[in-house]
Coordinates of N, CA and C in Angstrom, one line a residue:
X1 N -7.3 18.6 80.5 CA -7.0 18.7 79.3 C -7.2 17.2 78.8
X2 N -7.4 16.2 78.6 CA -8.0 14.5 78.2 C -6.6 14.8 77.5
X3 N -6.3 13.3 77.3 CA -4.9 13.5 75.8 C -5.1 12.9 74.8
X4 N -5.1 13.7 74.0 CA -5.0 13.3 72.4 C -3.9 13.1 72.1
X5 N -3.7 12.3 71.6 CA -3.0 11.6 70.5 C -3.4 11.9 68.7
X6 N -2.4 12.3 68.0 CA -2.7 12.6 67.3 C -1.6 12.1 66.5
X7 N -3.4 11.7 65.2 CA -2.4 10.7 64.6 C -1.8 11.6 63.6
X8 N -0.9 11.9 63.1 CA -0.6 11.5 61.3 C -1.0 11.0 60.2
X9 N -1.4 11.9 59.8 CA -2.5 10.7 58.0 C -1.2 10.4 57.5
X10 N -2.0 9.1 56.9 CA -1.3 8.3 56.3 C -1.6 8.4 54.7
X11 N -0.2 8.9 53.9 CA 0.2 9.6 52.4 C 0.4 8.1 52.4
X12 N 0.0 7.8 50.7 CA 0.0 6.6 49.9 C -0.3 5.2 50.2
X13 N 0.5 4.8 49.8 CA 0.2 3.2 49.4 C 1.0 2.0 50.8
X14 N 0.6 1.0 51.6 CA 1.6 0.9 52.4 C 1.8 -0.6 51.9
X15 N 3.0 -1.3 51.8 CA 3.3 -2.3 51.2 C 2.7 -3.4 50.8
X16 N 1.8 -3.6 51.9 CA 0.6 -5.2 52.6 C -0.1 -4.6 51.0
X17 N -1.1 -3.1 50.7 CA -2.0 -3.0 50.2 C -1.1 -2.7 48.2
X18 N -0.2 -2.3 48.6 CA 0.6 -2.8 47.3 C 0.7 -3.9 47.0
X19 N 0.9 -5.1 47.3 CA 1.7 -6.4 46.8 C 0.2 -7.2 46.5
X20 N -1.2 -6.6 47.4 CA -1.9 -7.6 47.2 C -2.9 -6.8 45.9
X21 N -2.7 -5.8 45.7 CA -2.8 -4.9 44.5 C -2.2 -5.5 42.9
X22 N -0.7 -6.0 43.5 CA 0.0 -6.8 42.5 C -1.0 -8.4 41.8
X23 N -0.7 -8.5 43.1 CA -1.7 -9.6 42.6 C -2.4 -10.0 41.9
X24 N -3.4 -8.8 42.6 CA -4.9 -9.4 42.4 C -4.3 -8.6 40.0
X25 N -3.9 -7.8 40.3 CA -3.5 -7.7 38.6 C -2.7 -7.9 38.0
X26 N -1.5 -9.6 38.3 CA -1.1 -10.7 38.0 C -2.8 -11.3 37.5
X27 N -2.8 -11.6 38.3 CA -3.8 -12.8 37.9 C -4.8 -12.9 37.7
X28 N -5.7 -11.1 36.2 CA -6.5 -10.6 35.7 C -5.6 -10.7 34.3
X29 N -4.4 -10.2 35.1 CA -3.7 -10.6 33.6 C -3.1 -11.7 32.8
X30 N -3.2 -13.0 34.0 CA -3.1 -13.9 33.6 C -4.7 -15.3 32.8
X31 N -5.9 -13.9 33.5 CA -7.0 -15.0 32.7 C -7.1 -14.2 31.1
X32 N -6.6 -13.0 31.6 CA -6.8 -12.7 29.7 C -5.9 -13.0 28.8
X33 N -4.8 -13.2 29.3 CA -3.9 -13.4 28.4 C -4.9 -14.4 27.2
X34 N -4.8 -15.2 27.0 CA -5.6 -16.6 26.4 C -7.0 -16.1 25.5
X35 N -7.7 -14.8 25.6 CA -8.4 -14.7 25.2 C -8.4 -13.4 24.3
X36 N -6.4 -12.9 24.6 CA -6.4 -11.7 24.1 C -5.8 -12.7 23.0
X37 N -4.9 -13.0 23.1 CA -4.1 -14.2 22.1 C -5.2 -14.2 21.2
X38 N -6.5 -15.3 20.6 CA -7.2 -15.7 20.2 C -8.3 -14.8 19.6
X39 N -8.0 -13.5 20.1 CA -9.0 -11.7 19.5 C -7.9 -11.3 18.3
X40 N -6.5 -11.6 19.1 CA -5.8 -11.1 18.4 C -5.3 -11.8 16.6
X41 N -5.5 -12.9 16.8 CA -4.6 -14.4 16.1 C -6.7 -14.1 14.5
X42 N -7.5 -14.8 15.8 CA -9.1 -14.4 14.9 C -8.3 -12.6 13.8
X43 N -8.2 -11.2 14.0 CA -8.3 -9.8 13.9 C -6.9 -10.4 12.3
X44 N -6.3 -10.9 12.5 CA -5.3 -10.5 11.8 C -5.1 -12.2 10.6
X45 N -6.5 -13.2 11.3 CA -7.3 -13.9 9.9 C -8.4 -12.7 8.7
X46 N -9.0 -12.5 9.5 CA -9.7 -11.2 9.1 C -8.7 -10.0 8.2
X47 N -7.6 -9.5 8.1 CA -6.7 -8.8 8.1 C -7.2 -8.9 6.8
X48 N -5.8 -10.4 6.8 CA -5.2 -10.9 5.8 C -6.3 -11.4 4.5
X49 N -8.1 -12.0 5.1 CA -9.4 -12.1 4.4 C -9.8 -11.2 3.6
X50 N -9.8 -10.0 4.1 CA -9.8 -8.5 3.5 C -9.2 -7.9 3.1
X51 N -7.2 -8.3 3.0 CA -6.6 -7.9 2.1 C -6.7 -8.7 0.2
X52 N -7.2 -9.9 1.1 CA -7.1 -10.7 -0.7 C -8.8 -10.5 -1.5
X53 N -9.9 -10.2 -0.2 CA -10.7 -9.4 -1.3 C -10.9 -8.1 -1.9
X54 N -10.3 -7.3 -0.8 CA -9.7 -5.6 -2.1 C -8.8 -5.8 -3.0
X55 N -8.3 -6.3 -3.4 CA -7.2 -7.1 -4.4 C -7.7 -7.2 -5.1
X56 N -9.0 -8.4 -5.3 CA -9.7 -9.3 -5.8 C -10.9 -7.3 -6.6
X57 N -11.0 -6.9 -6.0 CA -12.5 -6.1 -6.2 C -11.5 -5.0 -6.8
X58 N -10.6 -4.5 -7.0 CA -9.7 -3.3 -7.3 C -9.1 -4.2 -8.8
X59 N -9.0 -5.1 -9.0 CA -8.1 -6.0 -9.9 C -9.9 -5.8 -11.1
X60 N -11.2 -6.3 -10.8 CA -12.1 -6.6 -11.4 C -12.3 -5.2 -11.7
X61 N -12.3 -3.8 -10.8 CA -12.6 -2.2 -11.2 C -11.1 -2.3 -12.6
X62 N -10.1 -2.2 -11.7 CA -9.2 -1.2 -13.2 C -9.7 -2.6 -14.7
X63 N -10.3 -3.9 -14.6 CA -10.1 -3.5 -15.4 C -11.4 -3.6 -16.5
X64 N -12.2 -3.4 -16.2 CA -13.7 -2.8 -15.8 C -14.0 -1.4 -16.6
X65 N -12.8 -0.8 -15.7 CA -12.0 0.9 -16.2 C -11.4 0.6 -17.3
X66 N -10.1 0.0 -17.2 CA -9.1 -0.1 -19.0 C -9.3 -0.6 -19.8
X67 N -11.6 -1.4 -20.1 CA -11.6 -2.5 -21.0 C -10.9 -3.3 -21.3
X68 N -9.9 -3.9 -20.4 CA -8.7 -5.2 -20.9 C -8.5 -5.8 -20.2
X69 N -7.7 -7.0 -20.6 CA -7.7 -8.2 -19.6 C -6.4 -7.0 -18.6
X70 N -7.3 -7.9 -17.1 CA -6.0 -7.5 -15.8 C -6.1 -8.8 -14.9
X71 N -4.2 -8.9 -14.5 CA -4.4 -10.8 -13.3 C -4.2 -9.5 -12.4
X72 N -4.7 -11.4 -11.5 CA -5.1 -10.5 -10.1 C -3.4 -11.7 -9.7
X73 N -2.1 -11.5 -9.5 CA -0.8 -12.8 -8.6 C -1.1 -12.4 -7.0
X74 N -1.5 -13.5 -6.3 CA -1.8 -14.3 -4.9 C -0.5 -15.0 -4.4
X75 N 0.8 -14.5 -4.4 CA 1.4 -14.5 -3.0 C 1.3 -14.9 -2.3
X76 N 0.6 -16.0 -1.3 CA 0.5 -17.0 0.5 C 1.5 -16.6 0.8
X77 N 2.6 -16.0 0.2 CA 3.4 -16.0 1.7 C 3.8 -14.5 1.9
X78 N 3.6 -14.3 0.3 CA 3.4 -12.1 1.1 C 3.0 -10.9 0.6
X79 N 1.9 -11.1 0.0 CA 1.0 -10.6 -0.9 C 0.7 -11.0 -2.2
X80 N 0.0 -9.6 -2.7 CA -1.1 -9.6 -4.0 C -0.3 -8.9 -5.0
X81 N -0.9 -8.8 -5.8 CA 0.3 -7.8 -7.3 C -1.2 -7.9 -7.7
X82 N -1.5 -6.8 -8.2 CA -2.8 -6.3 -9.9 C -1.8 -5.9 -10.7
X83 N -1.9 -7.2 -11.9 CA -1.0 -6.4 -13.0 C -1.9 -6.2 -14.1
X84 N -1.1 -5.2 -15.5 CA -1.4 -5.0 -16.8 C -1.2 -6.5 -17.7
X85 N -2.5 -7.5 -18.1 CA -1.9 -8.4 -18.9 C -1.1 -7.8 -20.1
X86 N -1.8 -7.0 -20.9 CA -1.0 -6.9 -22.1 C 0.9 -5.6 -21.7
X87 N 1.4 -5.7 -20.7 CA 2.7 -5.6 -20.5 C 3.2 -5.6 -19.3
X88 N 2.6 -6.9 -18.0 CA 2.7 -6.6 -16.8 C 3.1 -5.8 -16.7
X89 N 2.0 -4.3 -16.5 CA 3.1 -3.5 -15.1 C 2.5 -3.6 -14.0
X90 N 2.5 -2.9 -13.3 CA 1.8 -3.2 -12.7 C 0.8 -2.5 -11.8
X91 N 0.1 -2.7 -11.2 CA -1.1 -1.1 -11.4 C -1.2 -1.0 -9.8
X92 N -0.5 -2.1 -9.1 CA -1.3 -2.4 -6.9 C -0.5 -3.1 -6.2
X93 N -0.1 -3.3 -5.3 CA 0.1 -4.7 -5.4 C 0.2 -3.7 -3.4
X94 N -0.2 -5.1 -2.5 CA -0.4 -5.3 -1.2 C 0.7 -6.5 -0.8
X95 N 1.5 -5.9 0.8 CA 1.8 -7.0 1.3 C 1.0 -7.1 2.5
X96 N 0.6 -9.1 2.7 CA 0.0 -9.4 3.8 C 0.5 -9.4 4.7
X97 N 2.0 -9.5 4.5 CA 2.6 -10.3 6.5 C 2.4 -8.2 7.4
X98 N 2.1 -7.7 6.2 CA 2.2 -5.5 6.8 C 1.1 -6.6 8.2
X99 N 0.2 -6.5 7.8 CA -0.3 -6.6 9.5 C -1.1 -8.0 9.7
X100 N -0.9 -9.7 9.5 CA -0.9 -10.9 9.7 C 0.3 -11.4 9.4
X101 N 0.9 -11.9 9.7 CA 2.3 -12.5 10.2 C 2.1 -13.7 10.5
X102 N 1.3 -13.9 11.3 CA 0.6 -15.9 11.3 C -0.4 -16.1 10.8
X103 N -0.7 -15.5 9.4 CA -1.7 -16.0 8.7 C -1.3 -17.7 8.0
X104 N -1.7 -18.8 6.9 CA -2.3 -19.8 6.4 C -2.2 -19.1 5.0
X105 N -2.2 -19.4 4.4 CA -2.6 -19.5 2.9 C -3.2 -20.6 2.0
X106 N -4.2 -21.1 2.1 CA -4.0 -22.6 1.1 C -5.2 -22.4 -0.6
X107 N -4.8 -22.8 -1.4 CA -5.4 -22.1 -2.7 C -6.0 -23.8 -3.7
X108 N -6.9 -23.4 -4.1 CA -7.9 -24.3 -4.3 C -8.8 -24.1 -5.7
X109 N -7.8 -24.9 -6.5 CA -7.1 -26.3 -6.9 C -5.3 -26.0 -6.5
X110 N -4.8 -26.3 -6.5 CA -3.6 -26.8 -5.9 C -2.9 -25.6 -7.2
X111 N -2.0 -24.5 -7.4 CA -1.3 -23.4 -7.7 C -2.0 -22.6 -9.1
X112 N -3.1 -22.4 -8.2 CA -3.3 -21.4 -9.4 C -3.4 -20.0 -7.7
X113 N -2.4 -19.3 -8.6 CA -2.5 -18.5 -7.7 C -2.8 -16.8 -8.3
X114 N -2.7 -16.8 -9.6 CA -3.0 -16.5 -10.9 C -5.0 -16.3 -11.2
X115 N -6.0 -15.1 -11.5 CA -6.3 -14.7 -11.5 C -6.7 -13.6 -12.8
X116 N -7.4 -14.2 -14.2 CA -7.9 -12.9 -15.0 C -9.0 -12.4 -15.1
X117 N -9.3 -10.9 -15.4 CA -10.6 -10.9 -15.7 C -10.2 -9.4 -16.8
X118 N -11.4 -9.6 -17.5 CA -11.6 -9.2 -18.7 C -12.5 -8.8 -18.4
X119 N -11.8 -7.1 -19.8 CA -12.3 -6.3 -19.7 C -14.4 -5.7 -19.4
X120 N -14.8 -6.6 -19.3 CA -16.0 -6.8 -18.7 C -16.1 -6.7 -17.9
X121 N -15.1 -7.4 -16.8 CA -15.4 -8.1 -15.3 C -15.5 -9.8 -15.1
X122 N -15.8 -10.5 -16.3 CA -15.6 -11.5 -16.2 C -14.9 -12.3 -15.3
X123 N -14.2 -13.7 -14.5 CA -13.3 -14.3 -14.8 C -13.2 -15.4 -15.2
X124 N -11.4 -15.1 -16.0 CA -10.7 -15.9 -16.4 C -9.4 -17.0 -15.9
X125 N -9.5 -17.8 -17.1 CA -7.6 -18.1 -16.1 C -7.1 -17.4 -17.1
X126 N -5.4 -18.5 -16.5 CA -4.7 -17.7 -16.9 C -4.0 -17.8 -18.2
X127 N -5.2 -18.9 -19.0 CA -4.4 -19.1 -20.4 C -5.6 -18.1 -21.5
X128 N -6.7 -17.1 -20.0 CA -8.1 -16.0 -20.8 C -8.8 -17.2 -21.7
X129 N -9.3 -18.1 -20.9 CA -10.2 -18.7 -21.3 C -10.8 -19.0 -20.3
X130 N -12.8 -18.3 -20.0 CA -13.5 -18.8 -19.6 C -13.3 -20.1 -18.0
X131 N -12.2 -19.7 -16.6 CA -12.7 -20.1 -15.6 C -13.3 -21.6 -15.9
X132 N -13.0 -22.6 -16.1 CA -13.4 -23.3 -15.7 C -14.4 -24.2 -14.0
X133 N -13.1 -23.9 -13.4 CA -13.4 -24.2 -12.0 C -13.5 -23.4 -10.6
X134 N -13.9 -23.3 -10.0 CA -14.6 -22.4 -8.7 C -12.2 -22.6 -7.9
X135 N -11.8 -21.6 -7.9 CA -10.9 -20.9 -6.7 C -11.3 -20.5 -5.3
X136 N -10.2 -21.2 -4.8 CA -10.9 -21.2 -3.7 C -9.9 -20.4 -3.0
X137 N -9.4 -19.2 -1.8 CA -8.6 -19.3 -0.7 C -9.2 -19.2 0.2
X138 N -8.3 -20.6 1.4 CA -9.1 -19.9 2.9 C -7.3 -19.4 3.4
X139 N -8.3 -19.3 4.2 CA -7.6 -18.6 5.3 C -7.3 -18.1 7.2
X140 N -6.3 -18.5 7.4 CA -6.6 -19.0 8.8 C -4.5 -19.0 9.6
X141 N -5.0 -19.4 10.8 CA -3.8 -18.3 11.6 C -3.4 -19.8 11.7
X142 N -1.9 -19.8 12.2 CA -0.4 -21.0 12.0 C -0.8 -20.3 13.6
X143 N -0.6 -20.0 14.0 CA -0.6 -19.9 15.1 C -0.9 -21.5 16.5
X144 N -1.6 -21.9 15.4 CA -2.1 -23.0 16.5 C -3.8 -23.8 17.1
X145 N -3.8 -22.1 17.3 CA -5.0 -21.5 18.0 C -6.3 -22.5 17.6
X146 N -6.7 -23.5 18.6 CA -8.4 -23.9 17.4 C -9.6 -23.1 17.9
X147 N -9.6 -21.8 18.2 CA -10.7 -20.9 19.0 C -10.7 -20.0 17.4
X148 N -10.1 -19.7 16.6 CA -10.4 -19.2 15.7 C -10.6 -19.6 14.3
X149 N -11.3 -18.6 13.7 CA -12.4 -18.7 12.5 C -11.9 -19.1 11.4
X150 N -11.2 -19.9 10.2 CA -10.8 -19.5 8.9 C -11.3 -18.5 7.8
X151 N -10.7 -17.8 7.1 CA -12.5 -17.2 6.3 C -11.4 -17.3 4.8

């Protein structure tokens, strides 16, 4: 009878295989982290921008629906509110920091944080005169990443 050496089947991983797997995973995670950070910062900028645009649309729609002046008030550090001009009651509000904690907003002309829509949906300034200047709200990341597009 020939000598038959029966080897038991190996179950599981050896220590070397486990260490190689951990090293490969660490290298891949290190390479993916900068891309993930940029993607996350861009997502926060888009979320904040969409929130502001949504607030402006809600304000205009409420003004037309109610056929009266409705104001949009932007607080660049917190969020925005839609208010009735007649009694200052808040129709709707949103907090920008919920989905976008690392964004900063700049408004031009400086200090223009209130926009009023009349009953026909036209844009007025805070004194309810026709808006003379264009209001621009720039949303950008505050993380310092250069690859994130400002909106």
